[in-house]
Amino acid sequence: MTPISWCLTAGFAGLVVLGFPFAIAIALAITAALLLADIEPAFLAQALISGSQQFSLLAIPLFMLAGELMTAGGLSQRLVDLAGTLVRHRTGGLAMVAVLAAVVFSAISGSAPATTAAIGSILIPAMARAGYDRGFAASIAVSAGVLGPLIPPSIAFVIWGIVAEQSIGKLFLSGIMPGLALAAGLLVVCWVHARRNKVPKLPKASLAETWAAFHQGKWALASPLVVLGGIYGGIFTPTEAAAISCVYALLVGLFVERKLTLAVLPRLFSNSMRTSAIVCAIIAVSTGFGILVAQEQIASRFAHWMADNIQQRWLALASLNIAFFLLAAVMDEIAIMVILGPMLIAIATRFGVDPIHFGAIIVTNVAIGMAAPPIGYCLFIGMAMSGLSLARISRAIWPQILLMLVVLFLTTYIPGFALFLQPAGR
């Protein structure tokens, strides 16, 4: 490897180990590489500008804002109430409510942290009062939040679509089957836990109560229909859908539910901007990183090395999944996608993996990373909601992590599992 390659790989890794934020670590690694290569430092400024001038990037802050508006406007509570009337009387019913509500909320926000916060804030205390172990209650809220990156519209798929230059609409479709399979598995986990621990059932909702919940929740249920129907009906792009989702949430929260006030809007805008800034900063500086990686042929060399040393495609995919799982335990998942994107794409191309199928594999890995100890984003949100330690939630979540790995296995080795809903002749 050349000195520039060492700067971009070992230098970046060293800065991350020392605790530098990912965006700053990338920028410093690029700066050092530019000095070694005797390239004008203005290259970094140009890369920052070009990396942040992508129209699709607007979807990230907009979907995050939509999640904030939905939660503050009371729509997440409506979803929980509706799901409760359907399954709360079954064994593990209240835990199942968290999963079903997360499925619908994921189709609104596209974000794992937003889904975990919206569902967990309501259901972790309710589950604890109903007799569930508090660690399990937190772990099921975290696991349900993982549906956020899989059920469209998904921020993770938007980012991967930008990195891999693939159709975001087709990538959205590839996440539906893995997401629904994970949701079904989580329902089974809820049932097994409740039966094993003899958690008492809640009373069955009457028909009048169920109808009232549907009537009151109609605006929450309509949101994913508007967003996804508009995307696949060709009415607007995923980025425009994110804007429509914000406007919809704002109008419903202000004038229908009337739980949203103008006074709280600055705080909601600030929360979504803070999270979006972190993601977009990583993407912006990674543009320069990717250019230098391509110039040094790091990605292609590694792909050739894998092709020379690993002949079977299934073994190469298994190696990537293991590496991704280990990296996601200690590194930000979005940073992995953006920074390692060129290398991952080169490997997929080398082994002839369908690019949309590969996107489903990557984002399923990302979803697992959101809940994987020790630094999964959703784990920390679960800690804040439940008041439990990271160790306590980590011990409780391992059955769900194993379930996620089963879904990852199906997504990786059965292409039709992820590509089932793709249009014919794509």
Short mmCIF file of C-alpha atoms in Angstrom, two decimals:
data_model
loop_
_atom_site.label_atom_id
_atom_site.label_comp_id
_atom_site.label_asym_id
_atom_site.label_seq_id
_atom_site.Cartn_x
_atom_site.Cartn_y
_atom_site.Cartn_z
CA MET A 1 0.00 0.00 0.00
CA THR A 2 1.14 3.54 -0.75
CA PRO A 3 1.57 6.19 1.98
CA ILE A 4 -1.66 7.83 0.76
CA SER A 5 -3.54 4.53 1.17
CA TRP A 6 -2.17 4.18 4.71
CA CYS A 7 -3.38 7.70 5.53
CA LEU A 8 -6.86 6.95 4.26
CA THR A 9 -7.20 3.57 6.02
CA ALA A 10 -4.95 3.24 9.07
CA GLY A 11 -4.92 7.00 9.66
CA PHE A 12 -8.71 7.23 9.64
CA ALA A 13 -9.06 4.12 11.86
CA GLY A 14 -6.56 5.53 14.35
CA LEU A 15 -8.43 8.82 14.63
CA VAL A 16 -11.72 6.98 15.24
CA VAL A 17 -10.09 4.86 17.97
CA LEU A 18 -8.84 8.08 19.59
CA GLY A 19 -12.43 9.29 19.77
CA PHE A 20 -12.58 11.83 16.93
CA PRO A 21 -16.06 12.33 15.43
CA PHE A 22 -16.36 10.45 12.13
CA ALA A 23 -16.73 13.52 9.92
CA ILE A 24 -13.65 15.18 11.47
CA ALA A 25 -11.65 11.94 11.28
CA ILE A 26 -12.45 11.61 7.57
CA ALA A 27 -11.56 15.26 6.90
CA LEU A 28 -8.22 14.96 8.72
CA ALA A 29 -7.35 11.73 6.89
CA ILE A 30 -8.15 13.38 3.55
CA THR A 31 -6.07 16.46 4.44
CA ALA A 32 -3.05 14.32 5.35
CA ALA A 33 -3.43 12.32 2.12
CA LEU A 34 -3.65 15.52 0.07
CA LEU A 35 -0.44 16.84 1.61
CA LEU A 36 1.35 13.58 0.87
CA ALA A 37 0.07 13.57 -2.70
CA ASP A 38 0.93 17.25 -3.16
CA ILE A 39 -2.66 18.01 -4.20
CA GLU A 40 -4.16 21.45 -3.65
CA PRO A 41 -5.99 21.46 -0.26
CA ALA A 42 -8.89 23.29 -1.93
CA PHE A 43 -9.83 19.82 -3.19
CA LEU A 44 -11.38 19.13 0.23
CA ALA A 45 -13.55 22.25 0.01
CA GLN A 46 -14.66 21.26 -3.49
CA ALA A 47 -15.48 17.76 -2.26
CA LEU A 48 -17.53 19.16 0.62
CA ILE A 49 -19.57 21.28 -1.78
CA SER A 50 -20.13 18.53 -4.34
CA GLY A 51 -20.93 15.98 -1.63
CA SER A 52 -23.63 18.17 -0.14
CA GLN A 53 -25.26 19.24 -3.41
CA GLN A 54 -27.28 16.09 -4.04
CA PHE A 55 -31.05 16.55 -4.24
CA SER A 56 -31.71 13.16 -2.62
CA LEU A 57 -29.93 14.29 0.56
CA LEU A 58 -32.88 16.56 1.31
CA ALA A 59 -34.92 13.47 2.14
CA ILE A 60 -32.83 12.78 5.26
CA PRO A 61 -33.66 15.90 7.34
CA LEU A 62 -37.22 15.94 6.00
CA PHE A 63 -38.02 12.35 7.02
CA MET A 64 -36.42 12.98 10.42
CA LEU A 65 -38.54 16.09 10.86
CA ALA A 66 -41.65 14.15 9.81
CA GLY A 67 -40.96 11.63 12.59
CA GLU A 68 -40.59 14.41 15.15
CA LEU A 69 -43.83 16.05 14.01
CA MET A 70 -45.74 12.76 14.04
CA THR A 71 -44.65 12.00 17.60
CA ALA A 72 -45.31 15.48 18.98
CA GLY A 73 -48.61 15.71 17.09
CA GLY A 74 -50.03 12.58 18.73
CA LEU A 75 -50.13 10.33 15.68
CA SER A 76 -47.81 7.76 17.26
CA GLN A 77 -50.21 7.50 20.23
CA ARG A 78 -53.08 6.89 17.80
CA LEU A 79 -51.15 4.03 16.20
CA VAL A 80 -50.45 2.46 19.59
CA ASP A 81 -54.11 2.74 20.60
CA LEU A 82 -55.25 1.16 17.33
CA ALA A 83 -52.76 -1.72 17.53
CA GLY A 84 -53.82 -2.27 21.14
CA THR A 85 -57.45 -2.88 20.23
CA LEU A 86 -56.36 -5.54 17.73
CA VAL A 87 -53.91 -7.71 19.70
CA ARG A 88 -53.67 -6.62 23.34
CA HIS A 89 -55.91 -9.51 24.53
CA ARG A 90 -53.58 -12.17 23.13
CA THR A 91 -50.63 -13.79 24.90
CA GLY A 92 -47.88 -11.18 24.67
CA GLY A 93 -50.43 -8.76 23.24
CA LEU A 94 -49.06 -5.52 24.67
CA ALA A 95 -45.56 -6.34 23.40
CA MET A 96 -47.10 -7.15 20.02
CA VAL A 97 -48.66 -3.69 20.04
CA ALA A 98 -45.13 -2.23 20.01
CA VAL A 99 -44.23 -4.28 16.93
CA LEU A 100 -47.39 -3.51 14.96
CA ALA A 101 -47.27 0.18 15.81
CA ALA A 102 -43.60 0.26 14.77
CA VAL A 103 -44.46 -1.25 11.36
CA VAL A 104 -46.84 1.62 10.59
CA PHE A 105 -44.67 4.32 12.15
CA SER A 106 -41.66 3.06 10.16
CA ALA A 107 -43.65 3.69 7.01
CA ILE A 108 -43.95 7.31 8.13
CA SER A 109 -40.54 8.25 9.56
CA GLY A 110 -38.03 5.93 7.84
CA SER A 111 -35.81 6.21 10.90
CA ALA A 112 -34.89 3.59 13.51
CA PRO A 113 -34.15 6.11 16.32
CA ALA A 114 -37.40 8.00 15.66
CA THR A 115 -39.43 4.76 15.67
CA THR A 116 -37.80 3.53 18.88
CA ALA A 117 -38.41 6.87 20.61
CA ALA A 118 -42.03 7.15 19.45
CA ILE A 119 -43.00 3.61 20.43
CA GLY A 120 -40.75 3.20 23.47
CA SER A 121 -41.84 6.38 25.22
CA ILE A 122 -45.43 5.09 25.31
CA LEU A 123 -45.07 1.32 25.63
CA ILE A 124 -42.03 0.65 27.83
CA PRO A 125 -43.78 2.09 30.94
CA ALA A 126 -47.08 0.46 29.92
CA MET A 127 -45.45 -2.97 29.48
CA ALA A 128 -43.65 -2.70 32.82
CA ARG A 129 -46.96 -1.91 34.55
CA ALA A 130 -48.60 -4.88 32.79
CA GLY A 131 -46.08 -7.36 34.25
CA TYR A 132 -43.39 -7.58 31.56
CA ASP A 133 -39.75 -7.58 32.58
CA ARG A 134 -38.53 -4.01 32.09
CA GLY A 135 -35.40 -5.21 30.27
CA PHE A 136 -37.54 -7.15 27.79
CA ALA A 137 -39.87 -4.17 27.35
CA ALA A 138 -36.92 -1.95 26.44
CA SER A 139 -35.40 -4.59 24.17
CA ILE A 140 -38.63 -5.13 22.20
CA ALA A 141 -38.98 -1.35 21.69
CA VAL A 142 -35.38 -1.22 20.42
CA SER A 143 -35.94 -4.26 18.18
CA ALA A 144 -39.17 -2.82 16.79
CA GLY A 145 -37.29 0.40 16.01
CA VAL A 146 -35.00 -1.62 13.74
CA LEU A 147 -37.94 -1.88 11.32
CA GLY A 148 -37.38 1.82 10.53
CA PRO A 149 -34.53 1.25 8.04
CA LEU A 150 -36.32 -1.70 6.39
CA ILE A 151 -39.95 -0.62 5.92
CA PRO A 152 -40.10 2.10 3.21
CA PRO A 153 -39.59 5.01 3.10
CA SER A 154 -36.18 4.42 4.67
CA ILE A 155 -33.42 6.94 5.32
CA ALA A 156 -30.83 4.15 5.13
CA PHE A 157 -32.03 3.16 1.64
CA VAL A 158 -31.91 6.81 0.58
CA ILE A 159 -28.28 7.03 1.69
CA TRP A 160 -27.32 3.75 0.02
CA GLY A 161 -29.14 4.78 -3.16
CA ILE A 162 -26.99 7.93 -3.26
CA VAL A 163 -23.76 6.03 -2.53
CA ALA A 164 -24.43 3.18 -4.99
CA GLU A 165 -26.25 5.34 -7.59
CA GLN A 166 -29.25 2.97 -7.63
CA SER A 167 -32.99 3.60 -7.85
CA ILE A 168 -34.22 4.57 -4.39
CA GLY A 169 -37.75 3.40 -5.26
CA LYS A 170 -36.50 -0.11 -6.14
CA LEU A 171 -34.35 -0.19 -3.01
CA PHE A 172 -37.42 0.71 -0.93
CA LEU A 173 -39.26 -2.32 -2.37
CA SER A 174 -36.35 -4.63 -1.52
CA GLY A 175 -36.74 -3.87 2.19
CA ILE A 176 -40.42 -4.78 2.54
CA MET A 177 -40.09 -8.59 2.75
CA PRO A 178 -37.12 -8.52 5.20
CA GLY A 179 -39.00 -5.94 7.30
CA LEU A 180 -42.24 -7.91 7.43
CA ALA A 181 -40.34 -11.14 8.15
CA LEU A 182 -38.57 -9.46 11.07
CA ALA A 183 -41.88 -8.07 12.35
CA ALA A 184 -43.46 -11.54 12.21
CA GLY A 185 -40.49 -13.02 14.08
CA LEU A 186 -40.74 -10.33 16.76
CA LEU A 187 -44.42 -11.18 17.26
CA VAL A 188 -43.38 -14.79 17.95
CA VAL A 189 -40.71 -13.59 20.41
CA CYS A 190 -43.36 -11.55 22.25
CA TRP A 191 -45.66 -14.58 22.46
CA VAL A 192 -42.91 -16.89 23.73
CA HIS A 193 -41.73 -14.41 26.38
CA ALA A 194 -45.23 -13.75 27.69
CA ARG A 195 -46.12 -17.44 27.84
CA ARG A 196 -42.86 -18.42 29.51
CA ASN A 197 -43.15 -15.66 32.10
CA LYS A 198 -46.94 -16.01 32.54
CA VAL A 199 -47.62 -12.35 31.76
CA PRO A 200 -51.36 -11.70 32.29
CA LYS A 201 -53.51 -10.90 29.27
CA LEU A 202 -55.33 -7.60 28.92
CA PRO A 203 -59.10 -7.47 28.35
CA LYS A 204 -60.28 -7.77 24.75
CA ALA A 205 -61.42 -4.55 23.11
CA SER A 206 -65.08 -4.30 22.22
CA LEU A 207 -66.21 -3.70 18.66
CA ALA A 208 -67.17 -0.15 19.58
CA GLU A 209 -63.71 0.49 21.06
CA THR A 210 -62.02 -1.01 18.01
CA TRP A 211 -64.11 1.10 15.64
CA ALA A 212 -63.37 4.23 17.69
CA ALA A 213 -59.63 3.48 17.54
CA PHE A 214 -59.80 3.05 13.74
CA HIS A 215 -61.77 6.25 13.39
CA GLN A 216 -59.38 8.25 15.58
CA GLY A 217 -56.34 6.67 13.93
CA LYS A 218 -57.43 7.20 10.33
CA TRP A 219 -55.14 10.19 9.83
CA ALA A 220 -52.12 8.23 11.12
CA LEU A 221 -52.97 5.28 8.86
CA ALA A 222 -53.42 7.55 5.86
CA SER A 223 -49.90 8.97 6.10
CA PRO A 224 -47.97 5.95 4.72
CA LEU A 225 -50.64 5.54 2.03
CA VAL A 226 -50.09 9.13 0.91
CA VAL A 227 -46.27 8.90 1.02
CA LEU A 228 -45.78 5.44 -0.52
CA GLY A 229 -48.73 5.78 -2.89
CA GLY A 230 -47.27 9.02 -4.22
CA ILE A 231 -43.83 7.47 -4.74
CA TYR A 232 -44.96 4.30 -6.52
CA GLY A 233 -47.77 6.07 -8.33
CA GLY A 234 -45.17 8.32 -9.95
CA ILE A 235 -46.68 11.47 -8.44
CA PHE A 236 -43.53 12.55 -6.61
CA THR A 237 -39.95 11.44 -5.90
CA PRO A 238 -38.82 10.03 -2.52
CA THR A 239 -37.35 13.43 -1.66
CA GLU A 240 -40.60 15.19 -2.51
CA ALA A 241 -42.44 12.50 -0.54
CA ALA A 242 -40.39 13.44 2.53
CA ALA A 243 -41.53 17.05 2.16
CA ILE A 244 -45.16 15.95 1.69
CA SER A 245 -44.83 13.81 4.84
CA CYS A 246 -43.69 16.87 6.84
CA VAL A 247 -46.53 19.05 5.54
CA TYR A 248 -49.05 16.28 6.25
CA ALA A 249 -47.76 15.75 9.80
CA LEU A 250 -47.73 19.48 10.47
CA LEU A 251 -51.30 20.06 9.24
CA VAL A 252 -52.71 17.04 11.06
CA GLY A 253 -50.87 17.88 14.27
CA LEU A 254 -51.98 21.53 14.23
CA PHE A 255 -55.55 21.36 12.93
CA VAL A 256 -56.83 17.79 13.39
CA GLU A 257 -55.21 16.34 16.51
CA ARG A 258 -54.44 19.85 17.84
CA LYS A 259 -51.62 18.50 20.02
CA LEU A 260 -48.97 20.38 18.06
CA THR A 261 -48.42 24.04 18.84
CA LEU A 262 -46.34 26.70 17.14
CA ALA A 263 -44.33 27.11 20.35
CA VAL A 264 -42.81 23.60 20.12
CA LEU A 265 -41.90 23.78 16.42
CA PRO A 266 -38.46 25.42 16.96
CA ARG A 267 -37.49 22.56 19.30
CA LEU A 268 -38.66 19.92 16.81
CA PHE A 269 -36.80 21.64 13.96
CA SER A 270 -33.67 21.84 16.11
CA ASN A 271 -33.81 18.13 17.05
CA SER A 272 -34.13 16.99 13.45
CA MET A 273 -31.48 19.45 12.22
CA ARG A 274 -28.99 18.26 14.84
CA THR A 275 -29.28 14.61 13.83
CA SER A 276 -29.37 15.42 10.11
CA ALA A 277 -26.26 17.59 10.36
CA ILE A 278 -24.24 14.65 11.67
CA VAL A 279 -25.36 12.36 8.85
CA CYS A 280 -24.96 14.95 6.08
CA ALA A 281 -21.51 16.03 7.34
CA ILE A 282 -20.29 12.44 7.07
CA ILE A 283 -21.71 12.10 3.56
CA ALA A 284 -20.24 15.43 2.42
CA VAL A 285 -16.65 14.77 3.53
CA SER A 286 -16.85 11.17 2.37
CA THR A 287 -17.15 12.36 -1.22
CA GLY A 288 -13.51 13.43 -1.14
CA PHE A 289 -12.60 10.24 0.72
CA GLY A 290 -14.26 8.17 -2.01
CA ILE A 291 -12.45 10.05 -4.79
CA LEU A 292 -9.06 9.40 -3.19
CA VAL A 293 -9.96 5.76 -2.50
CA ALA A 294 -10.83 5.35 -6.18
CA GLN A 295 -7.64 7.18 -7.24
CA GLU A 296 -5.53 4.85 -5.09
CA GLN A 297 -7.55 1.84 -6.31
CA ILE A 298 -8.00 0.63 -2.73
CA ALA A 299 -11.51 -0.69 -3.37
CA SER A 300 -10.64 -2.49 -6.61
CA ARG A 301 -7.49 -4.00 -5.11
CA PHE A 302 -9.41 -5.34 -2.14
CA ALA A 303 -12.12 -6.71 -4.46
CA HIS A 304 -9.46 -8.45 -6.56
CA TRP A 305 -7.86 -9.85 -3.39
CA MET A 306 -11.19 -11.29 -2.26
CA ALA A 307 -11.85 -12.74 -5.72
CA ASP A 308 -8.40 -14.38 -5.77
CA ASN A 309 -8.65 -15.80 -2.25
CA ILE A 310 -12.39 -16.49 -1.92
CA GLN A 311 -13.77 -18.32 -4.93
CA GLN A 312 -17.33 -18.97 -3.76
CA ARG A 313 -19.84 -16.12 -3.80
CA TRP A 314 -21.67 -17.42 -0.72
CA LEU A 315 -18.43 -17.32 1.27
CA ALA A 316 -17.66 -13.78 0.12
CA LEU A 317 -21.13 -12.60 1.18
CA ALA A 318 -20.75 -14.38 4.52
CA SER A 319 -17.39 -12.65 5.07
CA LEU A 320 -18.93 -9.26 4.29
CA ASN A 321 -21.83 -9.88 6.68
CA ILE A 322 -19.49 -10.91 9.50
CA ALA A 323 -17.25 -7.90 8.89
CA PHE A 324 -20.25 -5.56 8.76
CA PHE A 325 -21.70 -6.98 11.99
CA LEU A 326 -18.39 -6.56 13.83
CA LEU A 327 -17.87 -3.03 12.47
CA ALA A 328 -21.44 -2.02 13.33
CA ALA A 329 -20.79 -2.96 16.96
CA VAL A 330 -18.12 -0.26 17.28
CA MET A 331 -18.76 2.18 14.41
CA ASP A 332 -21.62 4.32 13.12
CA GLU A 333 -23.64 2.36 10.54
CA ILE A 334 -24.16 5.30 8.19
CA ALA A 335 -20.42 6.01 8.27
CA ILE A 336 -19.77 2.39 7.29
CA MET A 337 -22.10 2.66 4.30
CA VAL A 338 -20.67 5.93 3.06
CA ILE A 339 -16.98 5.31 3.76
CA LEU A 340 -16.83 1.66 2.69
CA GLY A 341 -19.46 2.05 -0.06
CA PRO A 342 -17.02 2.05 -3.02
CA MET A 343 -15.25 -1.03 -1.67
CA LEU A 344 -18.51 -2.88 -1.00
CA ILE A 345 -19.86 -2.04 -4.45
CA ALA A 346 -16.61 -3.21 -6.10
CA ILE A 347 -16.86 -6.55 -4.27
CA ALA A 348 -20.53 -7.00 -5.20
CA THR A 349 -19.74 -6.25 -8.85
CA ARG A 350 -16.78 -8.64 -8.81
CA PHE A 351 -18.99 -11.50 -7.59
CA GLY A 352 -21.96 -10.63 -9.82
CA VAL A 353 -24.41 -9.71 -7.05
CA ASP A 354 -27.53 -7.86 -8.21
CA PRO A 355 -27.11 -4.22 -7.07
CA ILE A 356 -30.65 -3.92 -5.64
CA HIS A 357 -30.29 -7.25 -3.83
CA PHE A 358 -26.93 -6.08 -2.48
CA GLY A 359 -28.57 -2.88 -1.24
CA ALA A 360 -31.08 -4.98 0.72
CA ILE A 361 -28.19 -6.94 2.27
CA ILE A 362 -26.36 -3.76 3.27
CA VAL A 363 -29.40 -2.04 4.78
CA THR A 364 -30.44 -5.19 6.67
CA ASN A 365 -26.95 -5.13 8.17
CA VAL A 366 -27.42 -1.45 8.99
CA ALA A 367 -30.75 -2.21 10.68
CA ILE A 368 -29.13 -4.87 12.87
CA GLY A 369 -26.33 -2.45 13.73
CA MET A 370 -28.89 0.02 15.10
CA ALA A 371 -29.68 -2.47 17.88
CA ALA A 372 -26.34 -4.28 18.23
CA PRO A 373 -24.33 -3.71 21.43
CA PRO A 374 -22.37 -1.74 22.38
CA ILE A 375 -23.09 1.44 20.34
CA GLY A 376 -26.34 0.85 18.46
CA TYR A 377 -28.27 4.16 18.38
CA CYS A 378 -31.54 2.53 19.39
CA LEU A 379 -29.94 0.93 22.46
CA PHE A 380 -29.16 4.35 23.89
CA ILE A 381 -32.68 5.55 23.20
CA GLY A 382 -33.98 2.44 24.96
CA MET A 383 -31.74 3.25 27.93
CA ALA A 384 -33.13 6.79 28.13
CA MET A 385 -36.73 5.57 27.90
CA SER A 386 -36.41 2.74 30.44
CA GLY A 387 -33.78 4.04 32.86
CA LEU A 388 -31.88 0.74 32.51
CA SER A 389 -28.17 0.20 31.92
CA LEU A 390 -26.70 -0.75 28.55
CA ALA A 391 -25.67 -4.14 29.96
CA ARG A 392 -29.23 -4.93 31.09
CA ILE A 393 -30.80 -4.14 27.71
CA SER A 394 -27.96 -5.90 25.86
CA ARG A 395 -28.60 -9.12 27.78
CA ALA A 396 -32.31 -8.95 27.02
CA ILE A 397 -31.98 -8.21 23.31
CA TRP A 398 -29.85 -11.17 22.19
CA PRO A 399 -32.81 -13.40 21.17
CA GLN A 400 -33.98 -10.59 18.89
CA ILE A 401 -30.45 -10.13 17.51
CA LEU A 402 -30.38 -13.84 16.60
CA LEU A 403 -33.75 -13.41 14.86
CA MET A 404 -32.34 -10.45 12.90
CA LEU A 405 -29.40 -12.61 11.81
CA VAL A 406 -31.83 -15.24 10.50
CA VAL A 407 -33.57 -12.53 8.43
CA LEU A 408 -30.14 -11.38 7.21
CA PHE A 409 -29.33 -14.97 6.17
CA LEU A 410 -32.58 -15.20 4.17
CA THR A 411 -31.97 -11.79 2.57
CA THR A 412 -28.39 -12.70 1.64
CA TYR A 413 -28.83 -16.19 0.22
CA ILE A 414 -32.35 -16.09 -1.24
CA PRO A 415 -32.32 -13.15 -3.70
CA GLY A 416 -36.03 -13.58 -4.41
CA PHE A 417 -36.74 -12.91 -0.73
CA ALA A 418 -35.63 -9.29 -1.15
CA LEU A 419 -36.51 -8.92 -4.84
CA PHE A 420 -39.98 -10.49 -4.66
CA LEU A 421 -41.80 -7.17 -5.09
CA GLN A 422 -39.60 -5.76 -7.84
CA PRO A 423 -41.50 -4.89 -11.04
CA ALA A 424 -41.23 -7.38 -13.89
CA GLY A 425 -38.62 -6.59 -16.52
CA ARG A 426 -36.69 -4.29 -14.22
#
